[in-house]
PDB file of C-alpha atoms in Angstrom:
ATOM      1  CA  MET A   1      15.961  99.110  92.471  1.00  0.00           C
ATOM      2  CA  ALA A   2      17.162  95.696  91.370  1.00  0.00           C
ATOM      3  CA  GLU A   3      13.567  94.710  90.476  1.00  0.00           C
ATOM      4  CA  LEU A   4      13.084  97.977  88.549  1.00  0.00           C
ATOM      5  CA  ARG A   5      16.324  97.465  86.660  1.00  0.00           C
ATOM      6  CA  SER A   6      15.280  93.927  85.913  1.00  0.00           C
ATOM      7  CA  ASP A   7      11.941  95.165  84.536  1.00  0.00           C
ATOM      8  CA  GLU A   8      13.708  97.801  82.439  1.00  0.00           C
ATOM      9  CA  GLU A   9      16.077  95.200  81.080  1.00  0.00           C
ATOM     10  CA  GLN A  10      13.173  92.919  80.189  1.00  0.00           C
ATOM     11  CA  LEU A  11      11.400  95.824  78.446  1.00  0.00           C
ATOM     12  CA  ASP A  12      14.569  96.668  76.528  1.00  0.00           C
ATOM     13  CA  ALA A  13      14.909  93.025  75.538  1.00  0.00           C
ATOM     14  CA  VAL A  14      11.308  92.967  74.296  1.00  0.00           C
ATOM     15  CA  LYS A  15      11.880  96.168  72.285  1.00  0.00           C
ATOM     16  CA  ARG A  16      15.030  94.772  70.723  1.00  0.00           C
ATOM     17  CA  TRP A  17      13.300  91.478  69.898  1.00  0.00           C
ATOM     18  CA  TRP A  18      10.338  93.301  68.342  1.00  0.00           C
ATOM     19  CA  LYS A  19      12.661  95.501  66.312  1.00  0.00           C
ATOM     20  CA  GLU A  20      14.427  92.420  64.994  1.00  0.00           C
ATOM     21  CA  ASN A  21      11.399  90.145  64.523  1.00  0.00           C
ATOM     22  CA  GLY A  22       8.279  92.296  64.434  1.00  0.00           C
ATOM     23  CA  ILE A  23       8.325  92.887  60.689  1.00  0.00           C
ATOM     24  CA  SER A  24       8.692  89.168  60.054  1.00  0.00           C
ATOM     25  CA  LEU A  25       5.776  88.413  62.351  1.00  0.00           C
ATOM     26  CA  VAL A  26       3.527  90.949  60.638  1.00  0.00           C
ATOM     27  CA  ALA A  27       4.571  89.680  57.232  1.00  0.00           C
ATOM     28  CA  GLY A  28       3.911  86.116  58.329  1.00  0.00           C
ATOM     29  CA  ALA A  29       0.458  87.026  59.567  1.00  0.00           C
ATOM     30  CA  VAL A  30      -0.312  88.823  56.320  1.00  0.00           C
ATOM     31  CA  ILE A  31       0.908  85.868  54.270  1.00  0.00           C
ATOM     32  CA  ALA A  32      -1.141  83.443  56.390  1.00  0.00           C
ATOM     33  CA  ALA A  33      -4.251  85.570  55.968  1.00  0.00           C
ATOM     34  CA  ALA A  34      -3.620  85.833  52.240  1.00  0.00           C
ATOM     35  CA  GLY A  35      -3.208  82.060  52.078  1.00  0.00           C
ATOM     36  CA  VAL A  36      -6.550  81.472  53.770  1.00  0.00           C
ATOM     37  CA  PHE A  37      -8.217  84.031  51.522  1.00  0.00           C
ATOM     38  CA  GLY A  38      -6.529  82.533  48.466  1.00  0.00           C
ATOM     39  CA  TRP A  39      -7.640  79.021  49.401  1.00  0.00           C
ATOM     40  CA  HIS A  40     -11.259  80.116  49.782  1.00  0.00           C
ATOM     41  CA  ALA A  41     -11.053  82.074  46.541  1.00  0.00           C
ATOM     42  CA  TRP A  42      -9.629  79.018  44.780  1.00  0.00           C
ATOM     43  CA  GLN A  43     -12.398  76.820  46.184  1.00  0.00           C
ATOM     44  CA  ASN A  44     -15.028  79.290  45.018  1.00  0.00           C
ATOM     45  CA  TYR A  45     -13.401  79.436  41.591  1.00  0.00           C
ATOM     46  CA  GLN A  46     -13.339  75.659  41.308  1.00  0.00           C
ATOM     47  CA  GLN A  47     -16.977  75.425  42.343  1.00  0.00           C
ATOM     48  CA  GLY A  48     -17.882  78.053  39.763  1.00  0.00           C
ATOM     49  CA  GLN A  49     -15.962  76.150  37.085  1.00  0.00           C
ATOM     50  CA  SER A  50     -17.726  72.915  37.972  1.00  0.00           C
ATOM     51  CA  GLU A  51     -21.143  74.570  37.892  1.00  0.00           C
ATOM     52  CA  ALA A  52     -20.411  76.199  34.536  1.00  0.00           C
ATOM     53  CA  ALA A  53     -19.178  72.890  33.107  1.00  0.00           C
ATOM     54  CA  SER A  54     -22.276  71.136  34.424  1.00  0.00           C
ATOM     55  CA  MET A  55     -24.547  73.643  32.705  1.00  0.00           C
ATOM     56  CA  ARG A  56     -22.682  73.337  29.402  1.00  0.00           C
ATOM     57  CA  TYR A  57     -22.783  69.558  29.587  1.00  0.00           C
ATOM     58  CA  GLN A  58     -26.512  69.599  30.274  1.00  0.00           C
ATOM     59  CA  GLN A  59     -26.964  71.815  27.209  1.00  0.00           C
ATOM     60  CA  LEU A  60     -24.980  69.301  25.205  1.00  0.00           C
ATOM     61  CA  VAL A  61     -27.104  66.411  26.444  1.00  0.00           C
ATOM     62  CA  ASN A  62     -30.280  68.297  25.591  1.00  0.00           C
ATOM     63  CA  MET A  63     -28.939  69.025  22.101  1.00  0.00           C
ATOM     64  CA  THR A  64     -28.125  65.386  21.419  1.00  0.00           C
ATOM     65  CA  THR A  65     -31.177  63.666  22.867  1.00  0.00           C
ATOM     66  CA  GLY A  66     -32.396  61.178  20.296  1.00  0.00           C
ATOM     67  CA  SER A  67     -30.521  59.425  17.510  1.00  0.00           C
ATOM     68  CA  ASP A  68     -31.898  61.224  14.464  1.00  0.00           C
ATOM     69  CA  LEU A  69     -29.775  64.375  14.450  1.00  0.00           C
ATOM     70  CA  ALA A  70     -29.212  66.416  11.322  1.00  0.00           C
ATOM     71  CA  GLU A  71     -25.652  66.973  10.138  1.00  0.00           C
ATOM     72  CA  ASP A  72     -25.610  70.609  11.244  1.00  0.00           C
ATOM     73  CA  GLU A  73     -26.828  69.564  14.687  1.00  0.00           C
ATOM     74  CA  LEU A  74     -24.041  66.996  14.941  1.00  0.00           C
ATOM     75  CA  VAL A  75     -21.474  69.610  13.945  1.00  0.00           C
ATOM     76  CA  SER A  76     -22.802  72.107  16.505  1.00  0.00           C
ATOM     77  CA  ALA A  77     -22.812  69.492  19.251  1.00  0.00           C
ATOM     78  CA  ARG A  78     -19.264  68.397  18.509  1.00  0.00           C
ATOM     79  CA  ASN A  79     -18.118  72.012  18.493  1.00  0.00           C
ATOM     80  CA  MET A  80     -19.622  72.386  21.950  1.00  0.00           C
ATOM     81  CA  VAL A  81     -17.650  69.340  23.100  1.00  0.00           C
ATOM     82  CA  SER A  82     -14.458  71.056  21.946  1.00  0.00           C
ATOM     83  CA  GLU A  83     -15.397  74.282  23.717  1.00  0.00           C
ATOM     84  CA  LEU A  84     -16.257  72.453  26.917  1.00  0.00           C
ATOM     85  CA  ASN A  85     -12.884  70.714  26.917  1.00  0.00           C
ATOM     86  CA  ASP A  86     -11.028  73.943  26.116  1.00  0.00           C
ATOM     87  CA  GLU A  87     -12.710  75.838  28.957  1.00  0.00           C
ATOM     88  CA  HIS A  88     -13.266  73.083  31.544  1.00  0.00           C
ATOM     89  CA  GLY A  89     -10.843  70.362  30.535  1.00  0.00           C
ATOM     90  CA  ASN A  90     -10.139  69.087  34.055  1.00  0.00           C
ATOM     91  CA  THR A  91     -13.747  68.409  34.991  1.00  0.00           C
ATOM     92  CA  LEU A  92     -15.783  65.225  34.885  1.00  0.00           C
ATOM     93  CA  TYR A  93     -18.219  66.930  32.511  1.00  0.00           C
ATOM     94  CA  ALA A  94     -15.510  67.488  29.902  1.00  0.00           C
ATOM     95  CA  GLU A  95     -14.592  63.811  30.070  1.00  0.00           C
ATOM     96  CA  LEU A  96     -18.225  62.740  29.746  1.00  0.00           C
ATOM     97  CA  ALA A  97     -18.527  65.092  26.781  1.00  0.00           C
ATOM     98  CA  LEU A  98     -15.671  63.216  25.083  1.00  0.00           C
ATOM     99  CA  LEU A  99     -17.569  59.947  25.525  1.00  0.00           C
ATOM    100  CA  LEU A 100     -20.630  61.596  24.025  1.00  0.00           C
ATOM    101  CA  ASP A 101     -18.545  63.018  21.189  1.00  0.00           C
ATOM    102  CA  ALA A 102     -17.510  59.496  20.228  1.00  0.00           C
ATOM    103  CA  ARG A 103     -21.163  58.548  19.738  1.00  0.00           C
ATOM    104  CA  LEU A 104     -21.768  61.675  17.654  1.00  0.00           C
ATOM    105  CA  ALA A 105     -18.704  60.914  15.559  1.00  0.00           C
ATOM    106  CA  VAL A 106     -19.961  57.389  14.885  1.00  0.00           C
ATOM    107  CA  GLN A 107     -23.268  58.871  13.715  1.00  0.00           C
ATOM    108  CA  GLN A 108     -21.272  60.970  11.254  1.00  0.00           C
ATOM    109  CA  GLY A 109     -19.335  57.927  10.105  1.00  0.00           C
ATOM    110  CA  ASP A 110     -16.169  59.426  11.589  1.00  0.00           C
ATOM    111  CA  LEU A 111     -14.700  56.378  13.319  1.00  0.00           C
ATOM    112  CA  GLU A 112     -11.246  57.934  13.556  1.00  0.00           C
ATOM    113  CA  GLY A 113     -12.741  60.956  15.318  1.00  0.00           C
ATOM    114  CA  ALA A 114     -14.625  58.655  17.672  1.00  0.00           C
ATOM    115  CA  LYS A 115     -11.430  56.772  18.488  1.00  0.00           C
ATOM    116  CA  ALA A 116      -9.544  60.031  19.087  1.00  0.00           C
ATOM    117  CA  SER A 117     -12.135  61.225  21.623  1.00  0.00           C
ATOM    118  CA  LEU A 118     -12.195  57.887  23.422  1.00  0.00           C
ATOM    119  CA  GLU A 119      -8.399  57.658  23.499  1.00  0.00           C
ATOM    120  CA  SER A 120      -8.250  61.153  24.964  1.00  0.00           C
ATOM    121  CA  ALA A 121     -10.678  60.165  27.714  1.00  0.00           C
ATOM    122  CA  ALA A 122      -8.808  56.936  28.426  1.00  0.00           C
ATOM    123  CA  ASP A 123      -5.370  58.565  28.457  1.00  0.00           C
ATOM    124  CA  ASN A 124      -6.150  61.760  30.360  1.00  0.00           C
ATOM    125  CA  SER A 125      -8.896  60.934  32.830  1.00  0.00           C
ATOM    126  CA  SER A 126      -8.000  60.162  36.433  1.00  0.00           C
ATOM    127  CA  ARG A 127     -11.372  58.436  36.884  1.00  0.00           C
ATOM    128  CA  ARG A 128     -11.221  54.689  36.371  1.00  0.00           C
ATOM    129  CA  TYR A 129     -14.918  54.427  35.457  1.00  0.00           C
ATOM    130  CA  VAL A 130     -14.529  56.970  32.643  1.00  0.00           C
ATOM    131  CA  GLN A 131     -11.391  55.215  31.427  1.00  0.00           C
ATOM    132  CA  SER A 132     -13.193  51.881  31.497  1.00  0.00           C
ATOM    133  CA  LEU A 133     -16.101  53.171  29.439  1.00  0.00           C
ATOM    134  CA  ALA A 134     -13.630  54.571  26.925  1.00  0.00           C
ATOM    135  CA  TRP A 135     -11.749  51.262  26.643  1.00  0.00           C
ATOM    136  CA  LEU A 136     -14.986  49.314  26.163  1.00  0.00           C
ATOM    137  CA  ARG A 137     -16.216  51.651  23.438  1.00  0.00           C
ATOM    138  CA  LEU A 138     -12.841  51.628  21.735  1.00  0.00           C
ATOM    139  CA  ALA A 139     -12.994  47.832  21.725  1.00  0.00           C
ATOM    140  CA  ARG A 140     -16.416  47.946  20.077  1.00  0.00           C
ATOM    141  CA  ILE A 141     -15.115  50.300  17.382  1.00  0.00           C
ATOM    142  CA  GLU A 142     -12.145  48.030  16.732  1.00  0.00           C
ATOM    143  CA  LEU A 143     -14.594  45.148  16.321  1.00  0.00           C
ATOM    144  CA  ALA A 144     -16.680  47.195  13.908  1.00  0.00           C
ATOM    145  CA  GLU A 145     -13.516  47.735  11.870  1.00  0.00           C
ATOM    146  CA  GLY A 146     -12.726  44.004  11.923  1.00  0.00           C
ATOM    147  CA  ASN A 147      -9.868  44.243  14.426  1.00  0.00           C
ATOM    148  CA  ALA A 148     -10.789  41.521  16.926  1.00  0.00           C
ATOM    149  CA  ASP A 149      -7.215  41.148  18.207  1.00  0.00           C
ATOM    150  CA  GLN A 150      -6.992  44.859  19.011  1.00  0.00           C
ATOM    151  CA  ALA A 151     -10.392  44.722  20.714  1.00  0.00           C
ATOM    152  CA  LEU A 152      -9.222  41.883  22.954  1.00  0.00           C
ATOM    153  CA  ALA A 153      -6.065  43.816  23.829  1.00  0.00           C
ATOM    154  CA  LEU A 154      -8.168  46.786  24.938  1.00  0.00           C
ATOM    155  CA  LEU A 155     -10.282  44.504  27.124  1.00  0.00           C
ATOM    156  CA  ASP A 156      -7.118  43.533  29.027  1.00  0.00           C
ATOM    157  CA  GLU A 157      -6.892  47.102  30.352  1.00  0.00           C
ATOM    158  CA  PRO A 158      -7.768  47.474  34.078  1.00  0.00           C
ATOM    159  CA  ILE A 159     -11.498  47.916  33.519  1.00  0.00           C
ATOM    160  CA  THR A 160     -13.451  48.542  36.694  1.00  0.00           C
ATOM    161  CA  ASP A 161     -15.345  45.624  38.211  1.00  0.00           C
ATOM    162  CA  ALA A 162     -18.575  47.593  37.856  1.00  0.00           C
ATOM    163  CA  LEU A 163     -18.282  47.067  34.077  1.00  0.00           C
ATOM    164  CA  ALA A 164     -16.995  43.491  34.189  1.00  0.00           C
ATOM    165  CA  ALA A 165     -20.185  42.069  32.658  1.00  0.00           C
ATOM    166  CA  GLN A 166     -19.992  44.487  29.734  1.00  0.00           C
ATOM    167  CA  ARG A 167     -16.320  43.625  29.261  1.00  0.00           C
ATOM    168  CA  GLU A 168     -17.130  39.911  29.006  1.00  0.00           C
ATOM    169  CA  ASP A 169     -19.962  40.645  26.582  1.00  0.00           C
ATOM    170  CA  VAL A 170     -17.585  42.468  24.221  1.00  0.00           C
ATOM    171  CA  ARG A 171     -14.950  39.792  24.748  1.00  0.00           C
ATOM    172  CA  GLY A 172     -17.471  37.207  23.589  1.00  0.00           C
ATOM    173  CA  ASP A 173     -18.171  39.297  20.487  1.00  0.00           C
ATOM    174  CA  ALA A 174     -14.446  39.425  19.739  1.00  0.00           C
ATOM    175  CA  PHE A 175     -14.026  35.663  20.097  1.00  0.00           C
ATOM    176  CA  ALA A 176     -17.064  35.093  17.900  1.00  0.00           C
ATOM    177  CA  ALA A 177     -15.535  37.370  15.260  1.00  0.00           C
ATOM    178  CA  GLN A 178     -12.431  35.177  15.367  1.00  0.00           C
ATOM    179  CA  GLY A 179     -14.551  32.056  14.928  1.00  0.00           C
ATOM    180  CA  ASP A 180     -13.764  30.744  18.434  1.00  0.00           C
ATOM    181  CA  THR A 181     -17.264  29.689  19.464  1.00  0.00           C
ATOM    182  CA  GLU A 182     -16.203  27.935  22.675  1.00  0.00           C
ATOM    183  CA  ALA A 183     -14.388  31.015  23.983  1.00  0.00           C
ATOM    184  CA  ALA A 184     -17.309  33.190  22.899  1.00  0.00           C
ATOM    185  CA  ARG A 185     -19.776  31.000  24.784  1.00  0.00           C
ATOM    186  CA  ASP A 186     -17.645  31.073  27.947  1.00  0.00           C
ATOM    187  CA  ALA A 187     -17.313  34.859  27.797  1.00  0.00           C
ATOM    188  CA  TRP A 188     -21.042  35.424  27.269  1.00  0.00           C
ATOM    189  CA  GLN A 189     -21.930  33.019  30.079  1.00  0.00           C
ATOM    190  CA  ASN A 190     -19.498  34.859  32.347  1.00  0.00           C
ATOM    191  CA  ALA A 191     -21.152  38.125  31.296  1.00  0.00           C
ATOM    192  CA  LEU A 192     -24.594  36.857  32.329  1.00  0.00           C
ATOM    193  CA  GLN A 193     -23.266  35.575  35.649  1.00  0.00           C
ATOM    194  CA  LEU A 194     -21.491  38.856  36.422  1.00  0.00           C
ATOM    195  CA  ALA A 195     -24.578  40.854  35.475  1.00  0.00           C
ATOM    196  CA  GLN A 196     -26.655  38.773  37.860  1.00  0.00           C
ATOM    197  CA  THR A 197     -24.048  39.138  40.631  1.00  0.00           C
ATOM    198  CA  HIS A 198     -24.028  42.924  40.245  1.00  0.00           C
ATOM    199  CA  ASN A 199     -27.785  43.094  39.672  1.00  0.00           C
ATOM    200  CA  GLN A 200     -27.273  44.764  36.296  1.00  0.00           C
ATOM    201  CA  PRO A 201     -29.414  44.468  33.172  1.00  0.00           C
ATOM    202  CA  LEU A 202     -27.456  43.090  30.226  1.00  0.00           C
ATOM    203  CA  TYR A 203     -29.451  42.951  27.045  1.00  0.00           C
ATOM    204  CA  GLY A 204     -28.815  40.732  24.057  1.00  0.00           C
ATOM    205  CA  VAL A 205     -26.342  38.264  25.569  1.00  0.00           C
ATOM    206  CA  GLN A 206     -28.846  35.444  25.991  1.00  0.00           C
ATOM    207  CA  PHE A 207     -29.901  35.889  22.376  1.00  0.00           C
ATOM    208  CA  LYS A 208     -26.272  35.487  21.307  1.00  0.00           C
ATOM    209  CA  LEU A 209     -26.003  32.269  23.298  1.00  0.00           C
ATOM    210  CA  ASP A 210     -29.281  31.003  21.853  1.00  0.00           C
ATOM    211  CA  ASP A 211     -28.133  31.827  18.331  1.00  0.00           C
ATOM    212  CA  LEU A 212     -24.840  30.074  18.976  1.00  0.00           C
ATOM    213  CA  GLY A 213     -26.700  26.962  20.118  1.00  0.00           C
ATOM    214  CA  ALA A 214     -29.023  27.117  17.114  1.00  0.00           C
ATOM    215  CA  GLU A 215     -26.065  27.369  14.745  1.00  0.00           C
ATOM    216  CA  GLU A 216     -24.378  24.369  16.346  1.00  0.00           C
ATOM    217  CA  ALA A 217     -27.619  22.359  16.170  1.00  0.00           C
ATOM    218  CA  THR A 218     -27.766  22.838  12.379  1.00  0.00           C
ATOM    219  CA  GLN A 219     -24.166  21.827  11.811  1.00  0.00           C
TER     220      GLN A 219
END
């Protein structure tokens, strides 16, 4: 009888515990299942967004292949850049589209628009390589506008080592624009050395050094 009473007491205890905690357990299980489902749904959504952005970016690239675009083609392409950023602004493809937009803006003679796109990429991207490309291209635009000091300031940003040779190339251009031939020569020589270290092609730098030597020989 003692064992039976003990069993009954245990059963009563289980019933009371279930009455007090059962709803919470079921709710917890439902929430956990919803969380797993929500996570998979979010992953699927993100994948779909990335694929859609990739397709739009590829369309943009196809539209802008070549350098002899008509004005209406440039306008259409730049509109697509805006749409891509509005709809897929957190993707790599939207950031790459901003870099492309800068080139299109330069073709239109819209240097301020080019700078705005590059500044957006530099300020908002979490990808150092994208930021670095934006800083380098901003520096080139500043040079084109005669702002060598501003170009040099941009080159002091934390540009990735993968683009170190290109950074030194532009730095040399900035020093040359300031009339500092010694600093320009050092920067261009560093650019060639870095390009060789990283096994990267770097066109035009040797010509700049040769021209610098030819100018000095005639002085």
